[in-house]
Short mmCIF file of C-alpha atoms in Angstrom, two decimals:
data_model
loop_
_atom_site.label_atom_id
_atom_site.label_comp_id
_atom_site.label_asym_id
_atom_site.label_seq_id
_atom_site.Cartn_x
_atom_site.Cartn_y
_atom_site.Cartn_z
CA MET A 1 -206.96 52.49 38.47
CA LYS A 2 -203.55 51.62 37.04
CA ASN A 3 -200.94 51.04 39.70
CA ARG A 4 -197.45 49.71 40.35
CA VAL A 5 -198.27 47.56 43.37
CA ARG A 6 -197.37 44.28 41.64
CA GLU A 7 -194.12 45.73 40.30
CA LEU A 8 -193.07 47.14 43.69
CA ARG A 9 -194.09 43.99 45.55
CA ALA A 10 -192.22 41.73 43.15
CA GLY A 11 -189.24 44.05 43.36
CA GLN A 12 -189.00 43.31 47.06
CA GLY A 13 -189.56 39.59 46.54
CA LEU A 14 -192.80 39.61 48.51
CA ALA A 15 -195.71 37.25 47.99
CA GLN A 16 -199.23 38.71 47.82
CA GLY A 17 -200.01 37.04 51.13
CA GLN A 18 -197.04 38.67 52.84
CA LEU A 19 -198.02 42.13 51.63
CA ALA A 20 -201.62 41.44 52.61
CA GLU A 21 -200.50 40.45 56.11
CA ALA A 22 -198.43 43.62 56.42
CA MET A 23 -201.36 45.77 55.30
CA GLY A 24 -203.96 43.94 57.36
CA VAL A 25 -206.10 43.01 54.36
CA SER A 26 -206.82 39.76 52.56
CA ARG A 27 -204.63 38.36 49.80
CA GLN A 28 -207.61 38.69 47.45
CA THR A 29 -207.71 42.42 48.12
CA ILE A 30 -204.06 42.79 47.13
CA ASN A 31 -204.74 40.67 44.03
CA SER A 32 -207.74 42.83 43.09
CA ILE A 33 -205.71 46.02 43.49
CA GLU A 34 -202.90 44.64 41.34
CA ASN A 35 -205.37 43.66 38.62
CA ASP A 36 -207.05 47.11 38.66
CA ARG A 37 -210.34 45.60 39.83
CA TYR A 38 -210.39 47.40 43.16
CA THR A 39 -209.34 50.94 44.04
CA PRO A 40 -208.11 51.00 47.64
CA SER A 41 -209.29 53.50 50.22
CA LEU A 42 -207.08 56.51 50.89
CA PRO A 43 -205.74 55.01 54.18
CA LEU A 44 -204.77 51.78 52.41
CA ALA A 45 -203.25 53.65 49.45
CA LEU A 46 -201.20 55.76 51.86
CA ALA A 47 -200.14 52.68 53.81
CA LEU A 48 -199.05 50.91 50.63
CA ALA A 49 -197.11 53.95 49.43
CA ARG A 50 -195.43 54.36 52.81
CA TYR A 51 -194.60 50.65 52.94
CA PHE A 52 -192.78 50.81 49.59
CA GLY A 53 -191.26 54.23 50.26
CA VAL A 54 -192.92 55.97 47.30
CA THR A 55 -195.58 58.63 46.98
CA VAL A 56 -199.19 57.76 46.24
CA GLU A 57 -198.84 59.48 42.86
CA GLU A 58 -195.87 57.26 42.04
CA MET A 59 -197.86 54.18 42.93
CA PHE A 60 -201.28 55.00 41.48
CA ASP A 61 -202.01 56.57 38.11
CA ASP A 62 -205.43 58.18 37.73
CA GLN A 63 -204.45 59.22 34.18
CA GLY A 64 -205.33 62.80 34.95
CA ALA A 65 -209.03 62.09 35.30
CA LEU A 66 -211.49 63.43 37.84
CA PRO A 67 -213.55 60.89 39.84
CA ASP A 68 -216.50 61.39 37.45
CA GLY A 69 -214.32 60.49 34.47
CA ARG A 70 -213.79 63.99 33.09
CA ALA A 71 -210.25 65.06 32.25
CA LEU A 72 -208.63 67.36 34.78
CA MET B 1 -200.75 50.08 63.31
CA ILE B 2 -201.24 49.73 59.56
CA LYS B 3 -203.25 46.60 60.18
CA GLU B 4 -205.55 48.43 62.56
CA ARG B 5 -206.17 51.14 59.98
CA CYS B 6 -207.01 48.87 57.06
CA GLN B 7 -208.83 46.03 58.82
CA THR B 8 -212.32 47.37 59.33
CA ALA B 9 -213.57 44.52 61.50
CA ALA B 10 -212.26 41.28 62.93
CA ARG B 11 -214.30 38.72 64.79
CA SER B 12 -213.63 35.47 66.52
CA LYS B 13 -214.02 32.44 64.25
CA TRP B 14 -216.71 31.30 66.67
CA PHE B 15 -218.88 34.39 66.21
CA PHE B 16 -220.81 33.29 63.12
CA PRO B 17 -221.31 29.63 64.16
CA LEU B 18 -222.50 30.75 67.61
CA PHE B 19 -224.78 33.35 65.99
CA CYS B 20 -226.29 30.57 63.83
CA LEU B 21 -226.70 28.36 66.89
CA GLY B 22 -228.31 31.20 68.86
CA LEU B 23 -230.71 31.92 66.01
CA GLY B 24 -231.54 28.22 65.85
CA VAL B 25 -232.36 28.23 69.58
CA VAL B 26 -234.62 31.27 69.08
CA VAL B 27 -236.38 29.46 66.21
CA LEU B 28 -236.75 26.39 68.45
CA LEU B 29 -238.27 28.47 71.28
CA ALA B 30 -240.65 30.30 68.92
CA SER B 31 -241.74 27.02 67.33
CA TRP B 32 -242.19 25.44 70.76
CA LEU B 33 -244.39 28.36 71.85
CA GLY B 34 -246.38 27.91 68.64
CA GLY B 35 -246.86 24.22 69.34
CA GLN B 36 -244.58 23.05 66.53
CA LEU B 37 -241.65 21.56 68.40
CA GLY B 38 -240.67 19.27 65.50
CA ALA B 39 -240.26 22.20 63.10
CA GLY B 40 -238.25 24.03 65.75
CA VAL B 41 -235.85 21.12 66.24
CA TYR B 42 -235.46 20.88 62.47
CA GLY B 43 -234.68 24.63 62.32
CA LEU B 44 -232.12 24.32 65.11
CA VAL B 45 -230.40 21.38 63.40
CA VAL B 46 -230.29 23.24 60.05
CA MET B 47 -228.80 26.37 61.65
CA ALA B 48 -226.28 24.36 63.70
CA VAL B 49 -225.12 22.40 60.64
CA PHE B 50 -224.86 25.61 58.59
CA GLY B 51 -222.76 27.24 61.31
CA LEU B 52 -220.53 24.15 61.53
CA VAL B 53 -220.02 24.07 57.75
CA VAL B 54 -219.07 27.75 57.73
CA LEU B 55 -216.67 27.16 60.64
CA LEU B 56 -214.98 24.30 58.79
CA LEU B 57 -214.82 26.09 55.43
CA ALA B 58 -213.52 29.35 56.93
CA GLY B 59 -210.14 27.67 57.33
CA ARG B 60 -209.99 26.89 53.62
CA SER B 61 -211.82 29.73 51.88
CA GLU B 62 -210.60 33.31 52.00
CA THR B 63 -214.03 34.48 50.89
CA ILE B 64 -215.87 32.79 53.75
CA ARG B 65 -213.16 33.88 56.19
CA GLY B 66 -213.48 37.45 54.96
CA LEU B 67 -217.23 37.52 55.24
CA THR B 68 -217.42 35.87 58.65
CA ILE B 69 -214.20 36.46 60.61
CA GLY B 70 -212.01 39.23 59.25
CA ARG B 71 -213.60 41.85 57.10
CA ASP B 72 -211.14 44.11 55.33
CA GLU B 73 -212.22 47.23 53.45
CA ARG B 74 -212.91 45.39 50.18
CA PHE B 75 -215.06 42.77 51.90
CA ALA B 76 -216.85 45.54 53.78
CA GLN B 77 -217.66 47.14 50.43
CA ILE B 78 -218.78 43.80 48.98
CA ASP B 79 -220.93 43.23 52.07
CA LEU B 80 -222.49 46.68 51.71
CA ARG B 81 -223.35 46.12 48.05
CA ALA B 82 -224.66 42.61 48.69
CA THR B 83 -226.84 43.95 51.52
CA ALA B 84 -228.20 46.65 49.18
CA VAL B 85 -229.01 44.04 46.52
CA ALA B 86 -230.72 41.81 49.10
CA GLY B 87 -232.70 44.79 50.43
CA LEU B 88 -233.73 45.78 46.92
CA ALA B 89 -234.86 42.21 46.20
CA VAL B 90 -237.02 42.22 49.35
CA ILE B 91 -238.52 45.63 48.50
CA LEU B 92 -239.32 44.51 44.95
CA ALA B 93 -240.93 41.34 46.33
CA VAL B 94 -243.02 43.45 48.75
CA ILE B 95 -244.14 45.76 45.93
CA VAL B 96 -245.09 42.81 43.68
CA ALA B 97 -246.92 41.09 46.56
CA PHE B 98 -248.75 44.35 47.33
CA LEU B 99 -249.85 44.72 43.69
CA VAL B 100 -250.98 41.09 43.55
CA ALA B 101 -252.92 41.53 46.81
CA ILE B 102 -254.80 44.64 45.65
CA ALA B 103 -255.44 43.02 42.27
CA HIS B 104 -257.22 40.24 44.18
CA GLY B 105 -259.41 42.78 45.93
CA GLN B 106 -257.51 42.68 49.24
CA ASN B 107 -256.32 45.76 51.10
CA GLY B 108 -252.60 45.06 50.59
CA SER B 109 -251.81 44.44 54.25
CA PRO B 110 -249.20 43.63 55.51
CA TYR B 111 -247.26 44.63 52.39
CA THR B 112 -248.32 48.26 52.74
CA TRP B 113 -246.69 48.39 56.17
CA LEU B 114 -243.58 46.54 55.03
CA GLY B 115 -243.17 48.93 52.10
CA ALA B 116 -243.69 51.93 54.37
CA ILE B 117 -241.10 50.63 56.84
CA ALA B 118 -238.60 50.11 54.00
CA GLY B 119 -239.23 53.60 52.58
CA LEU B 120 -239.03 55.34 55.95
CA ALA B 121 -235.92 53.40 56.95
CA TYR B 122 -234.27 54.43 53.68
CA LEU B 123 -235.14 58.10 54.17
CA ALA B 124 -233.98 57.99 57.79
CA ALA B 125 -230.70 56.38 56.76
CA VAL B 126 -230.10 58.96 54.01
CA GLY B 127 -230.80 61.75 56.50
CA TYR B 128 -228.53 60.25 59.14
CA PHE B 129 -225.60 59.61 56.82
CA ARG B 130 -225.91 63.08 55.27
CA TRP B 131 -225.93 64.60 58.77
CA ARG B 132 -222.93 62.50 59.82
CA GLY B 133 -221.08 63.67 56.73
#
């Protein structure tokens, strides 16, 4: 899923490891999210959005698709 | 608080090495009871060395650290998938062994029982997780 995690993290001058520490996950998990290889759980998505002071919709873009791939 | 929500499990770095050592001791005891003390000592040494290697590498590898000490949600998902693949491999091996056994005129034991246990465990797990929601 496309997201703005890298952009928001870089905007605050944070390293992946620092964000990972703040979220309680591994640096690899943050890296996977930023590279669209891993979609975080709802609690982690909410925590990331709250951390950067944005909404989940502003951070993650599901491109208007349903979970099964159909357009909404 | 965020950390508590996202970190699904965290263990001491000694958990996995001590688990390996404990398993090695069990292997040693079982081998000793079976009159094969040498094989038991070998098993204990192998398990102890494996645990020590994991302990040493956990400080350098995020992957090993994630799989042994701190398991975040992504590692938990990886672990779940890897466990499913390993289980599937064992079930396929049991099915192939069962077919080979009956093709040789044997009754398929113990593969019949192993396959039944796998099938029943799967159905029980599906039922439980559906019930739990």
